[in-house]
XYZ file of C-alpha atoms in Angstrom:
528
model
C 69.675 300.747 56.454
C 71.515 303.681 54.835
C 69.724 303.220 51.510
C 66.347 302.926 53.217
C 66.880 306.162 55.126
C 67.946 307.955 51.953
C 64.926 306.753 49.961
C 62.454 307.671 52.684
C 64.055 311.093 53.126
C 63.824 311.874 49.410
C 60.153 310.933 49.384
C 59.567 313.230 52.326
C 61.345 316.109 50.600
C 59.322 315.581 47.457
C 56.123 315.856 49.494
C 57.204 319.097 51.171
C 54.580 321.108 49.339
C 51.878 319.369 51.352
C 53.360 320.391 54.700
C 51.660 323.101 56.714
C 54.214 323.814 59.443
C 55.908 327.232 59.249
C 58.607 326.746 61.849
C 62.438 326.688 61.953
C 64.539 323.675 61.071
C 65.009 320.857 63.573
C 68.689 320.084 64.195
C 70.613 317.882 66.640
C 72.473 319.291 69.603
C 76.174 318.565 69.510
C 78.723 318.674 72.302
C 79.703 322.179 71.194
C 76.265 323.717 71.741
C 74.525 321.568 74.327
C 75.744 323.836 77.129
C 72.591 325.955 76.873
C 70.500 323.006 78.079
C 72.559 322.776 81.278
C 72.420 326.517 81.904
C 68.668 326.830 81.410
C 66.629 327.409 84.570
C 64.438 324.480 83.540
C 65.670 320.915 83.917
C 66.110 319.314 80.488
C 66.750 315.740 79.439
C 70.395 315.936 78.399
C 71.667 312.362 78.720
C 70.633 310.673 75.461
C 72.374 312.255 72.477
C 71.956 313.335 69.754
C 69.003 315.315 71.132
C 66.833 317.174 68.648
C 65.671 320.742 69.102
C 64.164 323.608 67.142
C 66.904 325.883 65.828
C 65.385 329.276 66.511
C 68.470 330.991 65.109
C 67.502 329.927 61.596
C 65.548 332.675 59.864
C 64.072 332.673 56.407
C 65.726 336.021 55.668
C 68.865 337.670 57.046
C 68.945 341.338 57.864
C 72.405 341.928 56.359
C 72.009 339.813 53.205
C 71.900 342.772 50.815
C 75.025 344.255 52.369
C 77.244 341.261 51.697
C 78.464 339.635 48.507
C 77.464 336.086 47.721
C 81.056 334.912 48.256
C 81.230 336.572 51.678
C 77.919 335.110 52.813
C 78.782 331.585 51.682
C 82.241 331.671 53.224
C 81.368 333.176 56.606
C 77.657 332.906 57.377
C 75.679 330.505 55.193
C 75.565 326.926 54.037
C 77.064 326.239 50.633
C 73.591 325.597 49.207
C 70.428 326.721 50.976
C 66.852 326.112 49.913
C 64.578 327.925 52.314
C 60.817 327.794 52.266
C 58.061 328.542 54.721
C 57.392 324.803 54.900
C 60.829 323.221 54.544
C 64.581 323.837 54.530
C 67.416 322.021 52.758
C 71.103 322.713 53.493
C 74.049 321.190 51.598
C 77.716 321.640 52.550
C 81.186 320.574 51.481
C 83.112 319.380 54.540
C 86.904 319.513 54.279
C 89.354 318.289 56.889
C 92.883 319.031 55.740
C 95.615 318.711 58.371
C 99.363 318.453 58.418
C 101.581 317.955 61.426
C 104.622 316.480 63.100
C 105.036 313.872 65.826
C 107.830 312.031 67.622
C 109.790 315.266 68.081
C 109.432 316.164 64.409
C 110.646 312.835 62.998
C 107.238 311.738 61.668
C 105.062 313.807 59.333
C 101.338 313.292 59.859
C 98.504 314.420 57.631
C 94.769 314.064 56.994
C 93.047 314.542 53.643
C 89.257 314.401 54.052
C 86.608 315.413 51.562
C 83.130 315.254 52.975
C 79.627 316.309 52.073
C 76.431 316.732 54.044
C 72.749 317.309 53.455
C 70.326 318.435 56.159
C 66.639 318.916 55.575
C 63.416 319.371 57.474
C 59.728 319.585 56.763
C 58.231 321.789 59.456
C 58.990 320.444 62.912
C 57.863 316.886 62.262
C 60.496 315.561 59.850
C 64.244 315.998 60.008
C 66.860 314.301 57.850
C 70.630 314.414 57.638
C 73.301 312.443 55.810
C 77.096 312.729 55.909
C 79.796 311.032 53.864
C 83.579 311.358 54.150
C 86.372 309.985 51.974
C 89.700 310.024 53.800
C 93.386 309.329 53.565
C 95.658 309.839 56.514
C 98.960 309.195 58.219
C 98.763 309.191 62.012
C 101.076 309.510 65.020
C 102.852 306.297 65.922
C 100.606 305.251 68.828
C 97.500 305.672 66.652
C 99.195 303.947 63.743
C 99.895 300.913 65.936
C 96.319 300.893 67.229
C 94.880 301.129 63.707
C 97.038 298.294 62.370
C 96.191 296.076 65.340
C 92.440 296.663 65.220
C 92.095 297.367 61.481
C 89.979 300.422 62.202
C 90.556 304.170 62.499
C 88.986 305.116 65.854
C 85.372 306.058 65.189
C 85.795 306.055 61.404
C 85.726 302.547 60.003
C 87.899 299.932 58.309
C 91.131 300.656 56.464
C 92.964 300.005 53.224
C 96.673 300.553 52.762
C 97.629 303.815 51.090
C 100.953 305.296 49.986
C 102.740 301.916 49.932
C 101.391 300.986 53.328
C 102.642 304.121 55.065
C 99.160 305.642 55.376
C 95.527 304.546 55.346
C 92.519 304.978 53.105
C 89.134 304.834 54.826
C 85.622 306.221 54.569
C 82.906 307.118 56.991
C 79.176 307.734 56.601
C 76.222 308.500 58.834
C 72.547 309.268 58.329
C 69.532 310.092 60.463
C 65.803 310.340 59.767
C 63.607 311.689 62.544
C 59.812 311.902 62.750
C 58.089 313.732 65.605
C 54.311 313.388 65.147
C 53.559 315.189 68.421
C 55.230 316.409 71.600
C 54.963 312.962 73.165
C 56.786 310.822 70.616
C 59.866 310.812 68.377
C 60.886 308.033 66.001
C 64.453 308.033 64.683
C 66.087 305.643 62.247
C 69.784 306.152 61.783
C 73.192 304.912 60.785
C 75.624 306.486 63.216
C 76.385 306.530 66.934
C 74.602 307.398 70.169
C 75.697 308.611 73.591
C 74.121 308.157 77.023
C 75.409 310.347 79.815
C 76.265 313.867 80.898
C 80.036 313.451 80.883
C 82.844 313.565 78.378
C 83.055 309.785 78.612
C 80.160 307.387 78.911
C 80.357 304.065 80.715
C 76.848 303.178 79.494
C 76.909 303.848 75.737
C 79.481 306.050 74.022
C 79.990 307.538 70.546
C 83.605 306.466 70.079
C 82.840 303.727 67.527
C 82.214 303.354 63.831
C 78.620 303.904 62.645
C 75.943 301.238 63.117
C 72.260 301.010 62.072
C 69.674 301.662 64.758
C 66.000 302.378 65.387
C 65.104 304.588 68.333
C 61.740 305.423 69.913
C 61.592 308.274 72.425
C 58.501 309.099 74.456
C 57.979 312.196 76.604
C 55.321 312.469 79.273
C 55.577 315.204 81.871
C 58.957 314.990 83.586
C 59.725 311.534 82.207
C 61.506 310.638 78.978
C 61.720 307.011 77.917
C 63.895 305.715 75.068
C 64.027 302.259 73.515
C 66.669 301.558 70.865
C 67.521 298.525 68.754
C 70.876 298.339 66.967
C 73.013 295.992 64.914
C 76.761 295.710 65.525
C 79.669 293.967 63.775
C 82.281 291.640 65.216
C 85.506 291.979 63.217
C 87.392 289.669 65.589
C 85.638 286.589 64.223
C 87.682 286.561 61.022
C 87.444 282.803 60.507
C 83.672 282.914 60.550
C 83.612 285.935 58.214
C 85.903 284.136 55.784
C 83.734 281.033 55.788
C 80.612 283.076 55.153
C 81.891 285.867 52.944
C 78.461 286.572 51.490
C 77.296 287.519 54.990
C 80.117 289.986 55.575
C 81.429 290.370 59.109
C 79.725 288.538 61.927
C 76.722 290.488 63.234
C 75.289 290.889 66.694
C 72.274 292.759 68.004
C 71.623 295.080 70.908
C 68.568 296.479 72.642
C 68.830 299.491 74.974
C 66.284 301.056 77.311
C 66.772 304.354 79.127
C 64.262 305.926 81.537
C 65.133 309.549 82.392
C 63.156 311.239 85.181
C 63.454 314.937 86.056
C 62.640 314.594 89.745
C 62.630 318.386 90.167
C 64.379 321.421 88.673
C 67.735 320.260 90.016
C 67.789 316.463 90.077
C 67.547 313.982 87.195
C 67.806 310.204 87.571
C 68.128 307.845 84.619
C 67.858 304.045 84.644
C 69.405 301.946 81.900
C 69.564 298.382 80.668
C 71.034 296.694 77.608
C 71.146 293.203 76.143
C 73.579 292.032 73.449
C 72.859 288.801 71.586
C 74.556 287.037 68.637
C 73.155 286.863 65.127
C 74.377 283.285 64.832
C 76.541 280.860 66.732
C 80.110 279.865 65.859
C 78.860 276.960 63.734
C 76.953 279.379 61.516
C 73.470 278.474 62.757
C 71.363 281.571 62.142
C 69.475 283.185 65.010
C 68.833 286.625 63.555
C 66.818 289.307 65.275
C 65.128 288.003 68.414
C 61.614 289.475 68.240
C 61.047 288.899 71.940
C 63.390 291.868 72.456
C 60.888 294.167 70.755
C 59.162 294.379 74.110
C 60.095 297.935 75.184
C 59.716 297.384 78.948
C 62.894 298.288 80.817
C 64.629 295.573 82.906
C 62.374 292.824 81.537
C 65.156 290.957 79.722
C 67.651 291.626 82.513
C 65.266 289.841 84.851
C 65.105 286.925 82.445
C 68.912 286.885 82.319
C 68.935 286.006 85.995
C 66.804 282.983 85.107
C 69.539 281.572 82.900
C 69.560 283.529 79.631
C 72.820 283.155 77.685
C 72.710 286.710 76.315
C 74.878 289.526 77.655
C 72.911 291.891 79.906
C 73.947 295.135 81.642
C 72.073 297.532 83.883
C 73.047 300.998 85.017
C 72.119 304.421 86.304
C 72.878 307.960 85.182
C 72.236 310.973 87.410
C 72.839 314.721 87.441
C 72.218 317.450 89.996
C 72.330 321.193 89.425
C 74.473 322.235 92.375
C 74.498 325.913 91.391
C 72.783 327.781 88.542
C 75.836 327.225 86.321
C 77.351 324.106 87.885
C 76.063 320.562 87.435
C 77.466 317.402 88.966
C 76.820 314.037 87.341
C 77.610 310.371 87.655
C 77.080 306.864 86.322
C 77.015 303.338 87.679
C 77.049 300.205 85.498
C 76.586 296.633 86.699
C 77.746 294.058 84.183
C 77.428 291.297 86.725
C 76.376 291.598 90.337
C 76.285 289.172 93.245
C 75.643 290.966 96.523
C 77.537 288.452 98.636
C 80.689 288.734 96.512
C 80.571 292.532 96.172
C 80.500 293.069 99.920
C 82.755 290.100 100.596
C 85.758 292.211 99.664
C 87.709 289.334 98.137
C 87.951 290.693 94.584
C 85.834 288.066 92.845
C 86.602 288.177 89.100
C 82.902 288.558 88.146
C 82.427 291.713 90.227
C 82.162 293.600 86.947
C 81.165 297.188 87.625
C 82.099 300.693 86.482
C 81.373 304.135 87.876
C 81.775 307.798 87.011
C 81.683 311.097 88.884
C 82.109 314.538 87.333
C 81.036 318.144 87.082
C 80.350 320.798 84.452
C 80.746 324.466 85.340
C 79.936 327.326 82.967
C 81.139 330.937 82.880
C 83.629 330.231 85.646
C 85.209 333.185 87.462
C 82.328 335.184 85.910
C 84.046 335.015 82.525
C 81.452 334.507 79.815
C 81.905 331.299 77.772
C 84.765 330.032 79.946
C 83.710 326.494 80.898
C 85.344 323.762 82.952
C 84.660 320.054 83.205
C 86.237 317.511 85.535
C 85.629 313.766 85.543
C 86.683 310.536 87.231
C 86.041 307.116 85.669
C 86.792 303.661 87.007
C 86.088 300.253 85.470
C 86.782 296.933 87.195
C 88.596 294.103 85.389
C 86.583 292.024 82.878
C 83.708 294.526 82.726
C 82.065 294.614 79.264
C 83.782 291.355 78.263
C 82.035 288.036 77.694
C 82.776 284.456 76.675
C 83.187 285.514 73.065
C 83.470 288.678 70.970
C 80.282 287.480 69.299
C 78.396 288.795 72.300
C 80.694 291.179 74.205
C 80.030 294.922 74.589
C 81.916 295.910 71.472
C 81.358 297.025 67.867
C 83.841 296.951 64.992
C 86.769 296.218 67.331
C 85.950 299.175 69.604
C 84.255 299.251 72.988
C 80.672 300.498 73.169
C 81.650 302.288 76.367
C 85.148 303.616 77.194
C 88.123 303.577 74.771
C 90.390 302.142 77.484
C 88.225 299.040 77.809
C 88.352 297.910 81.442
C 90.662 297.517 84.457
C 91.517 301.218 84.741
C 91.023 304.465 86.613
C 90.963 307.788 84.800
C 90.990 311.429 85.846
C 90.511 314.209 83.294
C 89.874 317.926 83.078
C 88.691 319.979 80.107
C 88.532 323.762 79.804
C 86.972 325.597 76.837
C 86.662 329.270 75.977
C 84.794 331.082 73.224
C 85.222 334.700 72.211
C 83.300 335.771 69.144
C 84.608 333.342 66.521
C 87.672 332.271 68.478
C 87.636 328.953 70.292
C 90.157 327.434 72.690
C 90.224 324.049 74.384
C 92.607 322.426 76.826
C 92.518 318.860 78.122
C 94.583 316.874 80.604
C 93.935 313.160 81.129
C 95.734 310.779 83.466
C 94.967 307.078 83.608
C 96.302 304.046 85.467
C 95.443 300.641 84.093
C 96.587 297.060 84.217
C 97.758 295.714 80.875
C 98.425 292.125 79.823
C 102.060 290.943 79.540
C 101.260 288.864 76.422
C 98.441 287.934 74.067
C 97.350 284.862 76.052
C 97.221 286.306 79.560
C 94.010 288.099 80.522
C 93.986 290.465 83.487
C 90.752 292.128 82.356
C 91.915 295.161 80.356
C 91.194 293.931 76.829
C 87.426 293.367 76.604
C 87.821 291.322 73.406
C 89.434 288.503 75.407
C 86.999 285.940 76.873
C 86.507 286.345 80.605
C 86.736 282.556 80.949
C 90.545 282.953 80.670
C 90.852 284.900 83.933
C 93.852 283.479 85.875
C 92.494 284.117 89.384
C 89.074 283.499 90.873
C 89.649 286.052 93.657
C 92.049 288.905 94.297
C 91.099 290.845 91.168
C 91.489 294.606 91.570
C 91.681 297.626 89.305
C 95.222 297.966 87.966
C 96.158 294.288 88.221
C 98.579 293.021 85.598
C 101.261 295.205 84.062
C 100.797 298.505 85.867
C 100.646 301.250 83.233
C 100.565 305.031 83.573
C 99.167 307.118 80.731
C 99.311 310.914 80.572
C 97.696 312.836 77.718
C 97.474 316.605 77.346
C 96.200 318.640 74.415
C 95.696 322.317 73.654
C 93.683 323.563 70.686
C 92.993 327.023 69.330
C 90.703 327.694 66.384
C 89.104 330.490 64.437
C 85.609 329.564 63.275
C 85.250 330.758 59.696
C 81.662 329.568 59.269
C 79.600 328.456 62.293
C 76.907 326.778 60.155
C 79.062 323.679 59.659
C 81.919 324.557 62.022
C 84.450 325.411 59.315
C 87.561 326.540 61.145
C 91.285 327.104 61.010
C 92.727 325.031 63.833
C 96.094 324.478 65.469
C 96.667 321.763 68.057
C 99.518 320.548 70.249
C 99.261 317.235 72.100
C 101.640 315.368 74.397
C 101.308 311.692 75.281
C 103.418 309.672 77.710
C 102.958 305.968 78.439
C 105.122 304.019 80.850
C 105.201 300.538 82.365
C 107.770 297.805 82.971
C 107.516 296.616 79.361
C 107.203 299.785 77.325
C 107.938 303.478 77.613
C 106.969 305.985 74.941
C 106.697 309.740 74.685
C 105.083 311.624 71.830
C 104.685 315.301 71.034
C 102.191 315.945 68.245
C 101.571 319.216 66.440
C 98.954 319.710 63.737
C 97.457 322.570 61.751
C 94.644 322.562 59.267
C 91.316 323.607 57.824
C 88.587 321.551 59.441
C 84.792 321.347 59.459
C 81.727 319.512 60.875
C 80.779 318.807 64.484
C 82.295 315.304 64.560
C 84.182 314.433 67.710
C 87.018 311.920 67.639
C 88.588 310.394 70.735
C 92.337 310.000 70.351
C 93.057 310.540 74.067
C 93.820 306.972 75.043
């Protein structure tokens, strides 16, 4: 998939001379700049990300270019390499991420050494292309180190190799995206990366916390309705025995199809309906199934209806909604049904297969009338065994990480995030508190670890959020940064994080300080 995207993109760039559009570059919105969509008086489709838009800030000439040296412009205001034309643009950047820090009250030195590169290009407003690659070595705080060794993956960044005599990790990460918008009604995107559905910091529908995966996405716009169909391929690293037996096939693969219908009911209210189906590439005996072409049908809820007729594939349905309560305040929420039986839900007996999750939150901008001071609050809850299945070959997971929330299931979470921007200064504060039920050992399954088969649940009834080993998790982080170059978010950044976990089995406290030179708009989720 990555090589195909690259080849097609190069062909498109070579044909740039034939393009007639004379418009700015098309770029994706990121979490750092999507706020303008929420503050606009119009109601935009904000749930499915990355969302593409015309970057009207990009000009073919800059008014102060002659007043600045080349070094000054490249360091503070421009991409490393820029090729601007009335028909196309190409931007190339070097993306460093160099950090050093201390954790465990100064007893553990942590560091990150990342060298990355990116290329972004567009032909008019119809074609957009981007590709990123990062080579990394790093030593992490103890709780992340334990997670990485257990799951053999750096959160959101791929598989690992031992480095520095096993004290650190070597890993790489890549993503790519090719977008074609023939008209205002349709967009076709092929990519190798992640996607996000929702208006919150977390998503209980589809999150971007995982390693990259190949996908094809079709998005149609008609009036106040936006409809997206996406097909993706995921990897199951848990099935090591199968991967060993079939080394030429690599890790075990599984497929997913996602449909999302987003309707702007009016200028304040948006309602989105979602469904997803995960199916295995082959069974445990190695019998190949491959891509099921019946899932090419883009009609929402069609396969979920067939699931109720006895399909063995893993189906989920859900809803995302937002409402503009005030001009600069939006409330939002999500509901996901992994399995639903009306009699059992309202029976109140805690049936194990009542697998649901829900979210409620708000975004408020320019609070207390302070420009660029924003606040977000959010509550998430996931019942036990949600997102799990009979096998990891078909559960809601990719590369040993959940496709939804990093805490898996069987938890409640409350978080608040405040951000402030002043010129090139940026500050962010986060507090997260979670209560979840852990498992006392590897065999017992109270519904927190979604990689465990739900067939091992110990109780048919009496299953409630927090069952098992009751665990409290508190995470707080403060970050301050000076943005050296906003084109690729090059910044000097200092961060202080505190993490406290406690239950009857384990108690740990960590204080983590880091400082470094960072870049790109990547977002990693280490708050778990």
